[in-house]
Amino acid sequence: MQKPRGIVIAGNWKMNHTQEETQNFFSKLQCTSHPQVKCIAFPPTTSLQTAVAASRDLPVEMGAQNVHWEKTGAFTGEISGPMIRELGISHALVGHSERRQYFGETNETTRLRTESLLEQGFQVMLCIGETQEQYEKGQTSKVLIEQIQGAIPKADSGAAPYLDGRLLIAYEPVWAIGTGLTATPQQAEQAHQVIRKNLWDRFGIEASGKTPILYGGSVKPSNLAELLDGPNVDGALIGGASLKPHDFGEMLQIAAQKMSEDAAS
Ligand code: PGA
């Protein structure tokens, strides 16, 4: 199976891992490196600095889980792009369903964050995905299109100029997050095709071809390989299973093996 965009393996730690646990995680992580496998970790804000220092000799890029669109100002409890840049952070997660569900994130605030962070030079992982109810009503494609068009509205504005690999999209069906239920490889591939086609129709073949689309939702070592078989599945955003260095290391190894097989085929 050809993987023209390589593979991205990303860990979303959510509200887990103190600084001590972060140190421990990286001291135990066996990181298989492969030139076409990119590894990103999204620790909680308080552990970012420790994570950067502890992963200094590892091929891991670091991201923040939630960043405001303004650079400074009266926004109690928020952090900004310049603040994370100072820590050596290159990525930001935007629009995660838990932010949408529990903290009032909307397509509009997702757009503001996406555009501002890309413009500030970060790589942005934009999360989209349908709820269980939307899934049961057969609204998956409609919701994905609404969310992606909400976050990247027009070809000539905001995020559009950054569809060169700096914007990554994570398709995470809400019903599969933290539930142990995973989309089948066919369901994931189908959703990714909808996303890629929307990018293609609005921004052209080049932008669409350069944008990595990751799957997320109960990914673990035992189901990663088959999910990656989808030609439009360019990696995985992993929550629970990314917290254990052994499992995360195993998933990096699976991705590296996949790319080696790809090169040999
Ligand atoms: P999960 O979380 O792997 O624990 O389902 C994925 C995510 O929310 O990014």
Short mmCIF file of C-alpha atoms and ligand atoms in Angstrom, two decimals, residues 12 14 96 98 172 176-178 217-219 237-240, ligand 1:
data_model
loop_
_atom_site.label_atom_id
_atom_site.label_comp_id
_atom_site.label_asym_id
_atom_site.label_seq_id
_atom_site.Cartn_x
_atom_site.Cartn_y
_atom_site.Cartn_z
CA ASN A 12 -2.78 13.17 22.77
CA LYS A 14 -5.16 14.91 27.47
CA HIS A 96 -10.74 18.38 19.62
CA GLU A 98 -13.60 17.21 24.10
CA GLU A 172 -12.00 11.28 15.18
CA ALA A 176 -14.94 5.93 19.09
CA ILE A 177 -12.98 8.20 21.46
CA GLY A 178 -12.07 6.49 24.69
CA GLY A 217 -10.56 6.87 18.25
CA SER A 218 -9.41 3.90 20.35
CA VAL A 219 -6.32 3.26 18.23
CA LEU A 237 -3.98 10.45 16.75
CA ILE A 238 -3.90 8.28 19.83
CA GLY A 239 -5.25 9.05 23.30
CA GLY A 240 -5.32 6.29 25.92
P1 PGA B 1 -8.51 7.52 22.41
O1 PGA B 1 -8.50 9.11 22.20
O2 PGA B 1 -7.40 6.95 21.59
O3 PGA B 1 -8.33 7.33 23.90
O4 PGA B 1 -9.85 7.05 21.94
C1 PGA B 1 -8.22 9.69 20.96
C2 PGA B 1 -8.31 11.20 21.03
O5 PGA B 1 -9.20 11.72 21.71
O6 PGA B 1 -7.50 11.91 20.41
#
